[in-house]
């Protein structure tokens, strides 16, 4: 049987796009979406293969606790502050909304992890539906608007600074 973590391995790995921060954000969104889909499958698998379901959930949590958390820090600590001086009121509100969504998703994610810890499938299902719905919509709005703003506003030296911070955050 293929180890669960291996199912998610992709060519290039997480460091492949760190030289190009906006590409890295988009690639990371695809990796997060893969974990959301796997967490949905856990709900379907819960009764038929409880051990496999728990292994898959644990693998997703390992990714989200490390790469997922770093992704949020990349946005909040490296990207948003460099955009704020140069964007309009609507776009400033959009960044505030993204930060609120990060906090809301973190809260739902903690509840989801607690449901898994308690082996509580009835509590897991609505929480995974909520997390997937909120985070997919969050990602879609970032792919559309945030990336466009980044391309428009960020200068090559700023992109290089973001890239350096992303690497430092990952101990590279
Ligand atoms: Fe985000
Ligand atoms: Fe993001």
Tab-separated table of C-alpha atoms and ligand atoms in Angstrom:
chain	number	residue	atom	x	y	z
A	1	UNK	CA	0.000	0.000	0.000
A	2	UNK	CA	1.282	3.501	-0.832
A	3	UNK	CA	2.094	5.583	2.275
A	4	UNK	CA	-0.379	8.436	2.574
A	5	UNK	CA	2.254	11.198	2.449
A	6	UNK	CA	3.542	9.805	-0.856
A	7	UNK	CA	0.170	10.414	-2.482
A	8	UNK	CA	0.785	14.140	-2.149
A	9	UNK	CA	4.366	14.284	-3.360
A	10	UNK	CA	4.847	16.450	-6.397
A	11	UNK	CA	7.777	17.078	-8.663
A	12	UNK	CA	9.802	20.137	-7.743
A	13	UNK	CA	8.653	20.201	-4.122
A	14	UNK	CA	7.819	23.251	-2.055
A	15	UNK	CA	11.135	25.018	-2.658
A	16	UNK	CA	10.819	24.869	-6.472
A	17	UNK	CA	8.987	28.174	-6.835
A	18	UNK	CA	10.410	30.131	-3.879
A	19	UNK	CA	12.419	32.324	-6.275
A	20	UNK	CA	9.119	33.502	-7.686
A	21	UNK	CA	6.884	34.346	-4.697
A	22	UNK	CA	3.584	34.842	-6.553
A	23	UNK	CA	4.017	31.557	-8.406
A	24	UNK	CA	4.828	29.962	-5.079
A	25	UNK	CA	1.583	31.234	-3.541
A	26	UNK	CA	-0.453	29.805	-6.420
A	27	UNK	CA	1.383	26.454	-6.297
A	28	UNK	CA	0.802	26.304	-2.558
A	29	UNK	CA	-2.918	26.902	-3.127
A	30	UNK	CA	-3.011	23.776	-5.301
A	31	UNK	CA	-1.266	21.795	-2.547
A	32	UNK	CA	-3.735	23.069	0.071
A	33	UNK	CA	-6.673	22.188	-2.202
A	34	UNK	CA	-5.318	18.629	-2.506
A	35	UNK	CA	-5.439	18.341	1.309
A	36	UNK	CA	-8.947	19.767	1.461
A	37	UNK	CA	-10.129	17.154	-1.039
A	38	UNK	CA	-8.384	14.432	1.001
A	39	UNK	CA	-10.038	15.678	4.199
A	40	UNK	CA	-13.406	15.398	2.435
A	41	UNK	CA	-12.583	11.816	1.471
A	42	UNK	CA	-11.814	11.132	5.136
A	43	UNK	CA	-15.486	11.828	5.906
A	44	UNK	CA	-16.563	9.203	3.354
A	45	UNK	CA	-13.922	6.758	4.592
A	46	UNK	CA	-14.671	7.275	8.296
A	47	UNK	CA	-16.883	4.204	8.797
A	48	UNK	CA	-15.550	1.837	6.122
A	49	UNK	CA	-11.831	2.304	6.854
A	50	UNK	CA	-11.365	4.199	10.127
A	51	UNK	CA	-7.639	3.515	10.334
A	52	UNK	CA	-7.013	4.743	6.782
A	53	UNK	CA	-9.196	7.782	7.457
A	54	UNK	CA	-7.154	8.709	10.534
A	55	UNK	CA	-3.862	8.221	8.665
A	56	UNK	CA	-5.032	10.472	5.839
A	57	UNK	CA	-6.272	13.118	8.269
A	58	UNK	CA	-2.959	13.026	10.169
A	59	UNK	CA	-1.007	13.464	6.934
A	60	UNK	CA	-3.150	16.448	5.914
A	61	UNK	CA	-2.750	18.007	9.366
A	62	UNK	CA	1.051	17.628	9.157
A	63	UNK	CA	1.028	19.579	5.896
A	64	UNK	CA	-1.413	22.235	7.047
A	65	UNK	CA	0.387	22.739	10.387
A	66	UNK	CA	3.712	23.329	8.616
A	67	UNK	CA	3.503	24.416	4.958
A	68	UNK	CA	-0.071	25.691	5.335
A	69	UNK	CA	0.832	27.855	8.347
A	70	UNK	CA	3.939	29.170	6.577
A	71	UNK	CA	1.799	30.080	3.575
A	72	UNK	CA	-0.459	32.238	5.752
A	73	UNK	CA	2.611	33.922	7.296
A	74	UNK	CA	4.033	34.553	3.791
A	75	UNK	CA	0.864	36.412	2.925
A	76	UNK	CA	0.338	38.310	6.177
A	77	UNK	CA	3.959	39.144	6.980
A	78	UNK	CA	5.640	39.459	3.577
A	79	UNK	CA	3.024	40.178	0.902
A	80	UNK	CA	0.199	42.229	2.462
A	81	UNK	CA	2.460	44.844	4.152
A	82	UNK	CA	4.235	45.522	0.846
A	83	UNK	CA	0.945	45.985	-0.992
A	84	UNK	CA	-0.846	48.206	1.548
A	85	UNK	CA	0.977	51.514	0.778
A	86	UNK	CA	0.112	51.298	-2.930
A	87	UNK	CA	-3.466	50.033	-3.195
A	88	UNK	CA	-6.905	51.645	-3.153
A	89	UNK	CA	-9.552	51.533	-0.422
A	90	UNK	CA	-11.417	48.618	-1.970
A	91	UNK	CA	-8.208	46.609	-2.145
A	92	UNK	CA	-7.265	47.512	1.453
A	93	UNK	CA	-10.654	46.167	2.575
A	94	UNK	CA	-9.990	43.024	0.545
A	95	UNK	CA	-6.711	42.416	2.421
A	96	UNK	CA	-8.509	42.964	5.757
A	97	UNK	CA	-11.127	40.433	4.645
A	98	UNK	CA	-8.419	37.894	3.768
A	99	UNK	CA	-6.869	38.300	7.229
A	100	UNK	CA	-10.253	37.755	8.893
A	101	UNK	CA	-10.762	34.662	6.753
A	102	UNK	CA	-7.380	33.307	7.876
A	103	UNK	CA	-8.480	33.681	11.507
A	104	UNK	CA	-11.896	32.108	10.837
A	105	UNK	CA	-10.363	29.191	8.923
A	106	UNK	CA	-7.795	28.649	11.711
A	107	UNK	CA	-10.627	28.401	14.237
A	108	UNK	CA	-12.586	25.879	12.148
A	109	UNK	CA	-9.381	23.945	11.495
A	110	UNK	CA	-8.697	23.660	15.248
A	111	UNK	CA	-12.246	22.379	15.791
A	112	UNK	CA	-11.762	19.867	12.975
A	113	UNK	CA	-8.542	18.569	14.529
A	114	UNK	CA	-10.284	18.250	17.864
A	115	UNK	CA	-13.105	16.218	16.231
A	116	UNK	CA	-10.509	13.828	14.786
A	117	UNK	CA	-8.733	13.595	18.134
A	118	UNK	CA	-12.061	12.684	19.744
A	119	UNK	CA	-12.803	10.202	16.898
A	120	UNK	CA	-16.105	12.036	16.476
A	121	UNK	CA	-17.265	11.492	12.878
A	122	UNK	CA	-20.610	13.229	13.420
A	123	UNK	CA	-18.804	16.433	14.446
A	124	UNK	CA	-16.134	16.017	11.736
A	125	UNK	CA	-18.500	16.069	8.732
A	126	UNK	CA	-20.066	19.535	9.105
A	127	UNK	CA	-16.689	20.985	10.096
A	128	UNK	CA	-14.877	19.617	7.057
A	129	UNK	CA	-17.665	20.898	4.811
A	130	UNK	CA	-17.391	24.329	6.414
A	131	UNK	CA	-13.582	24.439	6.184
A	132	UNK	CA	-13.547	23.341	2.527
A	133	UNK	CA	-16.220	25.817	1.533
A	134	UNK	CA	-14.587	28.771	3.272
A	135	UNK	CA	-11.027	27.965	2.221
A	136	UNK	CA	-11.811	27.198	-1.419
A	137	UNK	CA	-13.567	30.496	-1.763
A	138	UNK	CA	-10.644	32.223	0.015
A	139	UNK	CA	-8.147	30.653	-2.388
A	140	UNK	CA	-10.237	31.538	-5.428
A	141	UNK	CA	-10.361	35.201	-4.422
A	142	UNK	CA	-6.595	35.247	-3.774
A	143	UNK	CA	-5.832	33.564	-7.111
A	144	UNK	CA	-7.913	36.178	-8.868
A	145	UNK	CA	-7.331	39.459	-7.005
A	146	UNK	CA	-4.304	39.099	-4.750
A	147	UNK	CA	-2.066	37.742	-7.491
A	148	UNK	CA	-3.209	40.478	-9.880
A	149	UNK	CA	-2.403	43.129	-7.247
A	150	UNK	CA	0.985	41.568	-6.593
A	151	UNK	CA	1.855	41.569	-10.293
A	152	UNK	CA	0.763	45.179	-10.617
A	153	UNK	CA	2.365	46.607	-7.479
A	154	UNK	CA	5.423	44.634	-6.421
A	155	UNK	CA	8.778	45.687	-7.852
A	156	UNK	CA	11.606	43.230	-8.590
A	157	UNK	CA	13.513	44.256	-5.409
A	158	UNK	CA	10.336	43.779	-3.342
A	159	UNK	CA	9.751	40.345	-4.891
A	160	UNK	CA	13.363	39.456	-4.092
A	161	UNK	CA	12.805	40.604	-0.492
A	162	UNK	CA	9.657	38.457	-0.215
A	163	UNK	CA	11.516	35.486	-1.645
A	164	UNK	CA	14.340	35.945	0.918
A	165	UNK	CA	11.821	36.107	3.784
A	166	UNK	CA	10.017	32.989	2.552
A	167	UNK	CA	13.292	31.070	2.473
A	168	UNK	CA	14.310	32.327	5.909
A	169	UNK	CA	10.925	31.240	7.291
A	170	UNK	CA	11.644	27.726	5.964
A	171	UNK	CA	15.237	27.636	7.214
A	172	UNK	CA	16.609	27.662	3.648
B	1	LIG	FE1	-4.729	33.460	2.410
B	2	LIG	FE1	-3.233	31.889	0.100
